[in-house]
GROMACS .gro file of C-alpha atoms in nm:
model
  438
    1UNK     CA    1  -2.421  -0.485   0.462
    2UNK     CA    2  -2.159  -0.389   0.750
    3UNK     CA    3  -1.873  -0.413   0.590
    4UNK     CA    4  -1.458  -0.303   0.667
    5UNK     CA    5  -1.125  -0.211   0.549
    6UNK     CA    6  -0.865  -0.458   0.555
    7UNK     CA    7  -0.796  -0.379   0.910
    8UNK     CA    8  -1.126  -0.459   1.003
    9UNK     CA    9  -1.156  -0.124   1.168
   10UNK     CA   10  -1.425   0.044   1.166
   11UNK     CA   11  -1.748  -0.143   1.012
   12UNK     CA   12  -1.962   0.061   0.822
   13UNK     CA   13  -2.325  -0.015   0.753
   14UNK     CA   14  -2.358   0.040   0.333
   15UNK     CA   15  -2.523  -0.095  -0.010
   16UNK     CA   16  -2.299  -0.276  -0.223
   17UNK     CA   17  -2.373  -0.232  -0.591
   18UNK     CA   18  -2.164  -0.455  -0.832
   19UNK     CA   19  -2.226  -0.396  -1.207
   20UNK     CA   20  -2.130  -0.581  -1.471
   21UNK     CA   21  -2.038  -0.374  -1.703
   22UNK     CA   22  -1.913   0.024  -1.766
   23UNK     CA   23  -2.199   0.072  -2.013
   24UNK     CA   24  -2.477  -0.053  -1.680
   25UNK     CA   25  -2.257   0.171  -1.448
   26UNK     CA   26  -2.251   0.487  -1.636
   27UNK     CA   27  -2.638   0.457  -1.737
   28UNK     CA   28  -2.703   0.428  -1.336
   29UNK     CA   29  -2.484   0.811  -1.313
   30UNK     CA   30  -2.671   0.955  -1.620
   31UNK     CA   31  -3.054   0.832  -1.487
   32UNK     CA   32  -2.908   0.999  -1.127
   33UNK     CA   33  -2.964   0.688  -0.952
   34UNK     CA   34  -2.682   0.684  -0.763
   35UNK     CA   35  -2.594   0.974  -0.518
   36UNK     CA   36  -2.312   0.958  -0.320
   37UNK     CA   37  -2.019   0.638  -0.299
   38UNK     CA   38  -1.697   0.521  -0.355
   39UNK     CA   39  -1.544   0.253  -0.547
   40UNK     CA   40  -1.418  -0.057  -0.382
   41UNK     CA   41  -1.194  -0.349  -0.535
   42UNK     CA   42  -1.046  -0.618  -0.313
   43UNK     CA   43  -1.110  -0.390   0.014
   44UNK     CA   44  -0.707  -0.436   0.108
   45UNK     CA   45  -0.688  -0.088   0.199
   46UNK     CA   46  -0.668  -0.085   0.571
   47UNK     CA   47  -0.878   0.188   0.723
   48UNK     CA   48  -1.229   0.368   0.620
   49UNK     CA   49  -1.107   0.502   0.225
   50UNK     CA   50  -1.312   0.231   0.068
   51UNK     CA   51  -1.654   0.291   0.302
   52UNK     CA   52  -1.949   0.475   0.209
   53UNK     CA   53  -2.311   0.473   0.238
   54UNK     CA   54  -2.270   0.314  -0.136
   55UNK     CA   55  -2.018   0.131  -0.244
   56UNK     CA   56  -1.907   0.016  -0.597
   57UNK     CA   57  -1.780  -0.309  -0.599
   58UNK     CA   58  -1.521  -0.356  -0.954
   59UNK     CA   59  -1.582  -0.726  -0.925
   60UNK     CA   60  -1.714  -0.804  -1.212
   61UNK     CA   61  -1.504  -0.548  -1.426
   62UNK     CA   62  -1.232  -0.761  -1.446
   63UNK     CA   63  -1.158  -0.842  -1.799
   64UNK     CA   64  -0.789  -0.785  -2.007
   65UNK     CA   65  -0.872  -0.573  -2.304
   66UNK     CA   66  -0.504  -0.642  -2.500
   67UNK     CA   67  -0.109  -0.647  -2.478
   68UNK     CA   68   0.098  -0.508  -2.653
   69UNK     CA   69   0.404  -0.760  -2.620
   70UNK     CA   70   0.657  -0.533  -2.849
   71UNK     CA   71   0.650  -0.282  -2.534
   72UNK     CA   72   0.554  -0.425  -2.253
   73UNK     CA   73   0.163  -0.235  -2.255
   74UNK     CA   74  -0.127  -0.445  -2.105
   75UNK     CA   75  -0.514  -0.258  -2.122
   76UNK     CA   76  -0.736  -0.446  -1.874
   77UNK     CA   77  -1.066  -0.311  -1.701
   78UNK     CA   78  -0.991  -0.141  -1.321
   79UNK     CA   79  -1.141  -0.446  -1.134
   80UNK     CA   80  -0.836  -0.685  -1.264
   81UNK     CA   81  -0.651  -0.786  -0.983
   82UNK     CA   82  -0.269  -0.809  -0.907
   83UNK     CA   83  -0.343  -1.207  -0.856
   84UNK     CA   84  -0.481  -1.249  -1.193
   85UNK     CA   85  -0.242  -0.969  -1.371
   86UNK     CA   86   0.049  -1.252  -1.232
   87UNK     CA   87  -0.111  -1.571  -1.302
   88UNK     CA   88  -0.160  -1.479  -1.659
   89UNK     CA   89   0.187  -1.260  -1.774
   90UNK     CA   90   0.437  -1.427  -1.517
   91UNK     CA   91   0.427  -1.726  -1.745
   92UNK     CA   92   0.514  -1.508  -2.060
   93UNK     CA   93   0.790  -1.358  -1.881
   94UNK     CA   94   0.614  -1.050  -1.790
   95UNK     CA   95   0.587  -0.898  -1.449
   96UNK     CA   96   0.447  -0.519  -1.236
   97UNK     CA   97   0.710  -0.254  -1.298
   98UNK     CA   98   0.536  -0.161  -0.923
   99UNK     CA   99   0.346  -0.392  -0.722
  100UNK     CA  100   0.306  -0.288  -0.339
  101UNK     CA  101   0.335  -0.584  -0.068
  102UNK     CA  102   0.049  -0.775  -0.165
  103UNK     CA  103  -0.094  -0.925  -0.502
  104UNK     CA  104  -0.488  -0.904  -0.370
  105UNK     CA  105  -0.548  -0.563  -0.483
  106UNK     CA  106  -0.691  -0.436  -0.824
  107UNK     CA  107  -0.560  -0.231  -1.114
  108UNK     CA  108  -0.808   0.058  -1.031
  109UNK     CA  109  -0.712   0.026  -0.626
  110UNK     CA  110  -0.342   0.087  -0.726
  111UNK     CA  111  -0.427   0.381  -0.937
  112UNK     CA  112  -0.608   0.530  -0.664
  113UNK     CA  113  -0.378   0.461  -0.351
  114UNK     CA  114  -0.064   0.527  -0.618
  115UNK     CA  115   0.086   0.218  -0.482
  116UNK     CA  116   0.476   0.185  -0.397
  117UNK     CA  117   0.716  -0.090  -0.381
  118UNK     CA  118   1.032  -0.231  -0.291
  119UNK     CA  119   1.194  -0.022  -0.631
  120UNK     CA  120   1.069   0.315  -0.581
  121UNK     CA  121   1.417   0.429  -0.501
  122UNK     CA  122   1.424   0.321  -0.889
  123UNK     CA  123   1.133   0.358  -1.050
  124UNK     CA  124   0.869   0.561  -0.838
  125UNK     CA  125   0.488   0.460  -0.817
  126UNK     CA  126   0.272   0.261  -1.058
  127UNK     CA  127   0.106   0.581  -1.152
  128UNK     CA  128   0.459   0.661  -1.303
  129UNK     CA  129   0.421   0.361  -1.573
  130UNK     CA  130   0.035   0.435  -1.593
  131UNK     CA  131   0.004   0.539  -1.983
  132UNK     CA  132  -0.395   0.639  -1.968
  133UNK     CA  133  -0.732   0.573  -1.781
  134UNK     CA  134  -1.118   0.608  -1.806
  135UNK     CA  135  -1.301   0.748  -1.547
  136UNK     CA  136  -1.616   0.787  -1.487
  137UNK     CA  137  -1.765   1.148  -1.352
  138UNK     CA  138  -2.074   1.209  -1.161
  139UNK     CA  139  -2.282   1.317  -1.484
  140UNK     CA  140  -2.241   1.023  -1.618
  141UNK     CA  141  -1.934   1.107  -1.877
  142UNK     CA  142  -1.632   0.870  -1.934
  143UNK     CA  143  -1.321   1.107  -1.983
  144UNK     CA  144  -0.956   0.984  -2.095
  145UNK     CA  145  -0.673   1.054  -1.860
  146UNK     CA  146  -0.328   1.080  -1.910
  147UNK     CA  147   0.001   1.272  -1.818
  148UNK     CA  148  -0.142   1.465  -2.120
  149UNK     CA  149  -0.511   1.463  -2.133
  150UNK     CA  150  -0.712   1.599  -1.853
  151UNK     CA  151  -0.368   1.634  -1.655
  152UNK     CA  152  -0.505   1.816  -1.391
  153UNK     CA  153  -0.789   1.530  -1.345
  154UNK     CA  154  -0.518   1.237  -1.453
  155UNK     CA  155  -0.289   1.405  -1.131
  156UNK     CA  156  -0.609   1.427  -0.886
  157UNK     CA  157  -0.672   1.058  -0.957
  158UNK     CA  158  -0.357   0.877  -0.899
  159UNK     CA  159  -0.343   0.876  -0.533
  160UNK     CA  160  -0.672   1.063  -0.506
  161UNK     CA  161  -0.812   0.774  -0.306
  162UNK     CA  162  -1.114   0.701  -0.575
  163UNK     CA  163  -1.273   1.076  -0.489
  164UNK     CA  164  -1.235   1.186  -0.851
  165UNK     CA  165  -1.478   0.916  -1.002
  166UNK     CA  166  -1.466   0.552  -1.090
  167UNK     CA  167  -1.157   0.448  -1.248
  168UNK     CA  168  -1.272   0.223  -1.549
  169UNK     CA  169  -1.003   0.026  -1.746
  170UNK     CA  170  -0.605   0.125  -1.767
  171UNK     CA  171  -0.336   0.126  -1.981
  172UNK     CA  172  -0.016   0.094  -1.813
  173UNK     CA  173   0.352  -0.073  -1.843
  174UNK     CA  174   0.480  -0.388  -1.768
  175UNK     CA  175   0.860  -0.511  -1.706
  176UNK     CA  176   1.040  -0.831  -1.854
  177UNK     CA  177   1.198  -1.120  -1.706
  178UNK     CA  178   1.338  -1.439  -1.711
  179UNK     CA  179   1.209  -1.663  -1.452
  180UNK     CA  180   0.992  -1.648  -1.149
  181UNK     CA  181   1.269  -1.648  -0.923
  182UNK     CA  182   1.461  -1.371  -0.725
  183UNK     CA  183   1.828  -1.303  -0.626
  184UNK     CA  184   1.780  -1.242  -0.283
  185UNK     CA  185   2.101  -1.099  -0.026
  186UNK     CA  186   1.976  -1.029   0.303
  187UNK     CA  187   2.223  -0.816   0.530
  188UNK     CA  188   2.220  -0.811   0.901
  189UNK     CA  189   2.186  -0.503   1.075
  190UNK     CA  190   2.295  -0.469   1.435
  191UNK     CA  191   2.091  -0.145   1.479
  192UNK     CA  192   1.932   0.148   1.311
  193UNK     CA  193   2.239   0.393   1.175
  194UNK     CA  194   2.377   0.063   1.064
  195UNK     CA  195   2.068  -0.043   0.856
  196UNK     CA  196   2.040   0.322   0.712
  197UNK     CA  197   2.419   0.331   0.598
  198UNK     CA  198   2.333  -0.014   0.451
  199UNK     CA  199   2.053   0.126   0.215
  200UNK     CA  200   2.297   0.427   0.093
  201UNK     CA  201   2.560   0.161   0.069
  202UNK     CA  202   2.333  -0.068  -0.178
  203UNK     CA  203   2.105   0.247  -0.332
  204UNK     CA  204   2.170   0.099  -0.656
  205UNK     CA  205   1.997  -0.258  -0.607
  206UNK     CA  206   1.677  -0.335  -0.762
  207UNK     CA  207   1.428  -0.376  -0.481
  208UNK     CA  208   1.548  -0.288  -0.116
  209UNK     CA  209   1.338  -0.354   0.212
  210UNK     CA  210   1.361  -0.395   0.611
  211UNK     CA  211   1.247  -0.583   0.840
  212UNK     CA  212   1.297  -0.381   1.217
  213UNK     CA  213   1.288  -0.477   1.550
  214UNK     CA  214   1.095  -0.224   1.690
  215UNK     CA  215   1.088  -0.297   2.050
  216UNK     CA  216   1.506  -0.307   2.090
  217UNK     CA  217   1.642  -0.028   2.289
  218UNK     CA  218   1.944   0.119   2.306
  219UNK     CA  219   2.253   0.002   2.121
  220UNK     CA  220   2.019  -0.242   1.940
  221UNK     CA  221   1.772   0.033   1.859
  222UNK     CA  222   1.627  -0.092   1.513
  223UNK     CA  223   1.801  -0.371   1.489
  224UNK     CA  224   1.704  -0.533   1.155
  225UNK     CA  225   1.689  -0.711   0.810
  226UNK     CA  226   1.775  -0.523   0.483
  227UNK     CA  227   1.648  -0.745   0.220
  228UNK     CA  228   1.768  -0.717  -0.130
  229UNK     CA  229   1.675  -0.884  -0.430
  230UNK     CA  230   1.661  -0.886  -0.832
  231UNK     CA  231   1.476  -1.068  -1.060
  232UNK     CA  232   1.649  -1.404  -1.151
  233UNK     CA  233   1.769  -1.517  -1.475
  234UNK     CA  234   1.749  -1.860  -1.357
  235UNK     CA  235   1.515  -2.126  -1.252
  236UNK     CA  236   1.220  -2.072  -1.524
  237UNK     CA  237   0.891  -2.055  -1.442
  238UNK     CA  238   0.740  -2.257  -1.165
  239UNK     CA  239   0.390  -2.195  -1.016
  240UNK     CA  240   0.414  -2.209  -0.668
  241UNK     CA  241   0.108  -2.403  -0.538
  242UNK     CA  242   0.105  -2.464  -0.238
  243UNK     CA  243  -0.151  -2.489   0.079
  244UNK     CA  244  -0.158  -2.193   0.216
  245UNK     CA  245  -0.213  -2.199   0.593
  246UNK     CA  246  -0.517  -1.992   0.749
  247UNK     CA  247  -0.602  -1.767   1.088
  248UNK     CA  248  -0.916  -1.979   1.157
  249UNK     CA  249  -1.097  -1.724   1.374
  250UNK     CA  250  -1.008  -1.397   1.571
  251UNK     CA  251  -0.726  -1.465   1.811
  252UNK     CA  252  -0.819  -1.323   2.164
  253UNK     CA  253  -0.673  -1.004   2.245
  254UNK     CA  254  -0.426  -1.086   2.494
  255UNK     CA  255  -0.215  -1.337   2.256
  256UNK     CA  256  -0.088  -1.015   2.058
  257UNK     CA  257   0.156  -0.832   2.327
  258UNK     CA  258   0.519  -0.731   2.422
  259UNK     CA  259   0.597  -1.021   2.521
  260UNK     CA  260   0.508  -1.240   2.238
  261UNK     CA  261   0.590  -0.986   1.928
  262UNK     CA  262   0.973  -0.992   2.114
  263UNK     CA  263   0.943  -1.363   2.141
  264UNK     CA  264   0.896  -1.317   1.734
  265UNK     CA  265   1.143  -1.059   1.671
  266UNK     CA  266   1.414  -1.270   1.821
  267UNK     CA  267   1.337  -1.580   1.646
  268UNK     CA  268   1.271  -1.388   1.288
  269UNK     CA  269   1.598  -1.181   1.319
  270UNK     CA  270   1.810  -1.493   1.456
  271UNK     CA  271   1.692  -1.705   1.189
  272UNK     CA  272   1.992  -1.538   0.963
  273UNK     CA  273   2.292  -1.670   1.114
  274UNK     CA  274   2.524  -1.497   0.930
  275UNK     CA  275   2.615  -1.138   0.813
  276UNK     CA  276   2.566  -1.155   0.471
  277UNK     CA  277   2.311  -1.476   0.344
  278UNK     CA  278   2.213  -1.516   0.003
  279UNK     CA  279   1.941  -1.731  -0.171
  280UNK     CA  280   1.730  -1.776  -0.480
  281UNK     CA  281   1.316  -1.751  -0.347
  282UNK     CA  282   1.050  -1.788  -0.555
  283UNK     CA  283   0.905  -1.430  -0.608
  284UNK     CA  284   0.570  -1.452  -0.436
  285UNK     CA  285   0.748  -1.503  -0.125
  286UNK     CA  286   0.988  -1.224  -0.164
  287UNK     CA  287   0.705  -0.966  -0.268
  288UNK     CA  288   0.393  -1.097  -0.082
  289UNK     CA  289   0.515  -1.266   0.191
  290UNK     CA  290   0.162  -1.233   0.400
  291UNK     CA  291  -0.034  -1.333   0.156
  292UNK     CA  292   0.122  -1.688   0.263
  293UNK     CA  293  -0.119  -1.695   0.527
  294UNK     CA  294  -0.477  -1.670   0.510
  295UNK     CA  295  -0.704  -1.385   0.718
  296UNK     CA  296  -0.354  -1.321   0.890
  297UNK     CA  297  -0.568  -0.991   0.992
  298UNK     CA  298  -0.739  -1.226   1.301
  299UNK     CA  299  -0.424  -1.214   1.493
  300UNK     CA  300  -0.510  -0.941   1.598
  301UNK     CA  301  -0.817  -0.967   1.791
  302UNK     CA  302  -1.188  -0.902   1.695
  303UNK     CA  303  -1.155  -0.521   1.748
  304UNK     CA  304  -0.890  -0.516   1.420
  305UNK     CA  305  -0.604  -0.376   1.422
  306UNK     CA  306  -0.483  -0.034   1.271
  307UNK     CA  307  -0.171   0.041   1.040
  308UNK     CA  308   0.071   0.358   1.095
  309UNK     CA  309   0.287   0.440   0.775
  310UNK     CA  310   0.476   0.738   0.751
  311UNK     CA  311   0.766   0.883   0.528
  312UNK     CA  312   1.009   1.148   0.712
  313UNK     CA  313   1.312   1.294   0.450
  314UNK     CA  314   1.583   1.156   0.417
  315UNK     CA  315   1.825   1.415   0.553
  316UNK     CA  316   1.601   1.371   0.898
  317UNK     CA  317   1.600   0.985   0.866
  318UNK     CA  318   1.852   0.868   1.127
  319UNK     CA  319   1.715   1.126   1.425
  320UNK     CA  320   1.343   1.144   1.312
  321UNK     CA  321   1.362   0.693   1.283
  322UNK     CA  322   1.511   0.732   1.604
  323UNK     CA  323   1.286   0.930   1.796
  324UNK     CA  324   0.987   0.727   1.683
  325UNK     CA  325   1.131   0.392   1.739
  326UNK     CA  326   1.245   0.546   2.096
  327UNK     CA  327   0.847   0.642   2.187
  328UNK     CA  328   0.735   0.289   2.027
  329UNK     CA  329   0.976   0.097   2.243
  330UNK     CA  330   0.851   0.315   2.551
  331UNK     CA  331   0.533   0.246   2.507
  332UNK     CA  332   0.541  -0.117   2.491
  333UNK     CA  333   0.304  -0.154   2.220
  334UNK     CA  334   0.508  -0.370   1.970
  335UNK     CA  335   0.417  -0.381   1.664
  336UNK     CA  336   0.473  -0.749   1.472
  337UNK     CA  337   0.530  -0.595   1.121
  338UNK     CA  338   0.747  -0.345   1.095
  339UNK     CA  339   0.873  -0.266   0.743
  340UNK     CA  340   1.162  -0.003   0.634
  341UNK     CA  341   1.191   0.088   0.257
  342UNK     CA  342   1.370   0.384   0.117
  343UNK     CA  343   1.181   0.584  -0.135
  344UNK     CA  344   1.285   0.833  -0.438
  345UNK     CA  345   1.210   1.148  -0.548
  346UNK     CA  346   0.796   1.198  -0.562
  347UNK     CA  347   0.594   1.267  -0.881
  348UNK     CA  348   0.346   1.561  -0.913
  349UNK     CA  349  -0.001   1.403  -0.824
  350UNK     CA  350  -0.180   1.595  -0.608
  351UNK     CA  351  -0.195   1.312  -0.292
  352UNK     CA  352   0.043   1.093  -0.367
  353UNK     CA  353   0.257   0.936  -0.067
  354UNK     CA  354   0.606   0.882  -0.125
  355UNK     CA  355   0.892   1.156  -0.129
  356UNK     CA  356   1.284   1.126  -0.111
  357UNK     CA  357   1.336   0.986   0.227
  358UNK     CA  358   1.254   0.698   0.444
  359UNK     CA  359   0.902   0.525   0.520
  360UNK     CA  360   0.840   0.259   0.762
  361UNK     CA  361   0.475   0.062   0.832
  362UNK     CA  362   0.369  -0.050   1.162
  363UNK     CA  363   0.061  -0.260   1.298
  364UNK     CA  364  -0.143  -0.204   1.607
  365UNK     CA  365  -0.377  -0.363   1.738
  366UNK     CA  366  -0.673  -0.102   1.796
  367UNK     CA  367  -0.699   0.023   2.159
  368UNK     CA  368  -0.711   0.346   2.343
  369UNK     CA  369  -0.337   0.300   2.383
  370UNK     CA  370  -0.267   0.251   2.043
  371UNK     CA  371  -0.444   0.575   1.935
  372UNK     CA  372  -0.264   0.774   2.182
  373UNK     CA  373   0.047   0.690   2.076
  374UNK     CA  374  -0.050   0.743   1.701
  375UNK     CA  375  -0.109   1.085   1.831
  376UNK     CA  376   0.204   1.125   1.915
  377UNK     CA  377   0.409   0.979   1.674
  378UNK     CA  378   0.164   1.244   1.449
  379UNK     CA  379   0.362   1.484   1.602
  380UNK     CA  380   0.686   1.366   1.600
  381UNK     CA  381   0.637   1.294   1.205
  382UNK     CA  382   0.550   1.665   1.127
  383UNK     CA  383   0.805   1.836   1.336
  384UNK     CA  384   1.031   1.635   1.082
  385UNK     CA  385   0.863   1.722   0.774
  386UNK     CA  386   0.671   1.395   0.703
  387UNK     CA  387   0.312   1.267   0.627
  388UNK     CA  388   0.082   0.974   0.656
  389UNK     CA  389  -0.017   0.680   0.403
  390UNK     CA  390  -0.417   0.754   0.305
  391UNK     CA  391  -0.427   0.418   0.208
  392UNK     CA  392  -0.317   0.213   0.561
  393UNK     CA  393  -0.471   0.539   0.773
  394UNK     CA  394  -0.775   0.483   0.968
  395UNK     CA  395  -0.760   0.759   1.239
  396UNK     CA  396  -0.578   1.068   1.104
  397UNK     CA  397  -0.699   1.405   1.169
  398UNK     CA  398  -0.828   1.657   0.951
  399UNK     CA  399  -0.509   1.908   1.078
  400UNK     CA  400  -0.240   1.614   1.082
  401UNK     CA  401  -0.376   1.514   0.736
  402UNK     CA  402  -0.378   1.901   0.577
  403UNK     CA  403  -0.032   1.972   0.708
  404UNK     CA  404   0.122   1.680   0.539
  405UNK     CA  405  -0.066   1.716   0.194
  406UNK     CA  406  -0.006   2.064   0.108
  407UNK     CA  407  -0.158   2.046  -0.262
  408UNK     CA  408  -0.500   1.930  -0.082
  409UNK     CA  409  -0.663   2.218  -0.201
  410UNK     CA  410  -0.538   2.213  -0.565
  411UNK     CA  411  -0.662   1.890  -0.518
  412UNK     CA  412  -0.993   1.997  -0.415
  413UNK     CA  413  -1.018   2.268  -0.685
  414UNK     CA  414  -1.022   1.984  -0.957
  415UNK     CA  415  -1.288   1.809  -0.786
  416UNK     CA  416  -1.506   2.113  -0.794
  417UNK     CA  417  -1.411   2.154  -1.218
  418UNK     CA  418  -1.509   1.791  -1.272
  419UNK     CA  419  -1.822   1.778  -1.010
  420UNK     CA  420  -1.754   1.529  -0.876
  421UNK     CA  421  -1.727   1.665  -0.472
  422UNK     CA  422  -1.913   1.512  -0.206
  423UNK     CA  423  -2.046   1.233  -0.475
  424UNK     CA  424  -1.740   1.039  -0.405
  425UNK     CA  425  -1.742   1.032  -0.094
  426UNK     CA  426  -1.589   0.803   0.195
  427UNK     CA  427  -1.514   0.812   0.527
  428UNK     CA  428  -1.227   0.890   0.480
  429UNK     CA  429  -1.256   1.178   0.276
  430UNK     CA  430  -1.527   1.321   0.515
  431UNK     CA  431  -1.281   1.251   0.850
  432UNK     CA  432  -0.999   1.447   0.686
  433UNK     CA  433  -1.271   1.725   0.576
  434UNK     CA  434  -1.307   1.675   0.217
  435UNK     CA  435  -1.622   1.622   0.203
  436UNK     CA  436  -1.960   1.753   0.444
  437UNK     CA  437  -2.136   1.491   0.616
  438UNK     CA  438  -2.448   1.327   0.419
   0.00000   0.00000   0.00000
């Protein structure tokens, strides 16, 4: 089956198993009939993480196991998604103490990719309120994983991209509140230094994000959004059903270009007329705000489209921001999500993405063009320090990739203990050299 990442670049040709149970999977590892793979839930990472000759689908492992409603603790198999985890605790007042920008990825996904938010400023990664996993080994064992069993294998895993095994079930924390509604206070920003002293000025609110207008020069260099929000206390709960409208088909190439993402820009950053506005949204808009529109991916053309996330420190943020905003609005290649979030300090697993400083997420559509500005912004990145999301990367090289992760080869060393290298096995992992070509 040729199948993609969510940024429907590149295809792969592979065989899609989907058991139905742990107790089916782990028979299929002890009889030796399956070689190497990689796990794949909802496929929402963007580039080639979740392709392999084999792939395990978590489909069907999808059931809750129990909650704990004294503290918050929910056990449900790896394959749960975001989407169901909502539809079924949101109601009882429950919500993700970290749920990234959309709800279409599983339990096991955000385990593996170490997922960030709006709050990590606050309250780091959803690894840091993961209590325990399963995971399943190349020999067939199920081990227990925690901050204090099999730490060293616990530590490859979150973030690890699903190359330490297949993450089973989880036990993790969940956060209370009182209605499905969020405080939001959206500030305008009249460029870059002023959205930066903006985020230092309100480092103390819940969730923080911006929205950037990356093809201003100039005085209006990153120009922008800061969006702020807490969970309301009002409203109750309301399920938000609604149509949701859909990309029918793959929008030809030439619809996506300077002209029309500043078209965009204008109208999305003029549509706050004032310097301060504040509402009450319902919080699937606030948190997911693409997943309002259907295969949103075909705007950008058949040949897919490629997303460039990067975290620089925060001492470098103003200058480093700068300098790649500077080459991206030289280039001409406007990207039509551009997202600014501040993060906290990091946590010790191995490959995990976020450190103290300043990330921002940008979408290309793929093209010769695009790649060789990637390559430069590469550069710009490391001379201040930063690294590339695994999750959104598609195109990174082995060097670029090695230079930002400098615990890659402690990470490698517990792949060896566990034997589990070059049986999970991606793309990915064999682009960044991980793993040797099968």
């Amino acid at each position: 089956m040729l199948i993609s990442g969510w940024g429907q670049y590149p295809y792969a040709e592979a065989e899609i198993l989907s058991p139905v149970s742990s107790i089916e999977l782990q028979q299929d590892f002890k009889d030796g009939k399956t070689t190497v793979c990689v796990a794949r839930g909802l496929g929402r990472s963007y580039g080639d993480s979740s392709l392999s000759s084999t792939v395990i689908s978590t489909r069907y492992l999808n059931r809750f196991h129990c909650f704990d409603e004294t503290a918050g603790v929910l056990t449900c198999d790896a394959g749960v998604s975001l989407d169901d985890l909502l539809g079924v605790f949101v109601p009882k007042d429950w919500f993700p103490v970290v749920t990234p920008g959309t709800r279409f990825v599983t339990v096991g996904g955000a385990i593996a990719s170490d997922v960030h938010g709006k709050n990590h400023h606050n309250v780091g990664t959803f690894c840091d309120h993961v209590l325990s996993f399963r995971i399943l080994i190349a020999n067939g064992d199920i081990l227990n994983c925690s901050p204090s069993e099999n730490r060293d294998l616990f530590l490859a895993s979150c973030g690890g991209m699903g190359l330490t095994g297949l993450i089973l079930d989880a036990t993790f924390k969940l956060k209370k509140i009182e209605s499905s509604f969020v405080e939001e206070t959206t500030y305008k920003a009249a460029n870059l230094k002023e959205c930066l002293a903006l985020f230092d000025e309100h480092n103390s609110a819940i969730y923080s994000v911006a929205w950037i207008d990356c093809l201003k020069q100039g005085k209006e260099l990153g120009r922008s959004l800061l969006m702020l929000g807490r969970h309301s206390d009002k409203g109750g709960y309301i399920d938000l059903k609604k149509t949701v409208p859909s990309i029918p088909f793959n929008m030809p190439g030439f619809c996506l270009n300077k002209f029309s993402v500043g078209v965009f820009n204008s109208l999305y950053y003029g549509r706050v007329r004032e310097k301060i506005q504040e509402r009450q949204v319902h919080y699937s808009p606030y948190f997911y705000p693409l997943d309002g529109i259907e295969n949103w991916t075909r705007l950008y053309g058949a040949k897919g489209f490629v997303q460039y996330q990067f975290v620089i420190p925060k001492e470098a943020g103003l200058e480093g921001m700068t300098c790649v905003l500077d080459k991206i609005a030289q280039s001409g290649a406007g990207s039509f999500l551009s997202v600014l979030k501040v993060f906290g300090k990091g946590n010790d697993n191995f490959l995990s993405f976020p450190f103290e400083g300043y990330t921002l997420a940008l979408d290309f559509k793929v093209s010769t063009r695009t790649f060789e500005l990637l390559d430069q912004l590469d550069a710009i990145v490391h001379d201040y320090g930063g690294r590339i999301y695994l999750t959104k990367d598609a195109r990174m090289s082995e060097r670029v990739f090695k230079k930002g992760y400098p615990e890659w080869e402690a990470f490698q060393t517990v792949r060896e203990k566990y034997g589990v290298l070059g049986i999970f096995s991606s793309l990915q992992s064999r682009r960044l050299g991980l793993d040797v070509e099968h």
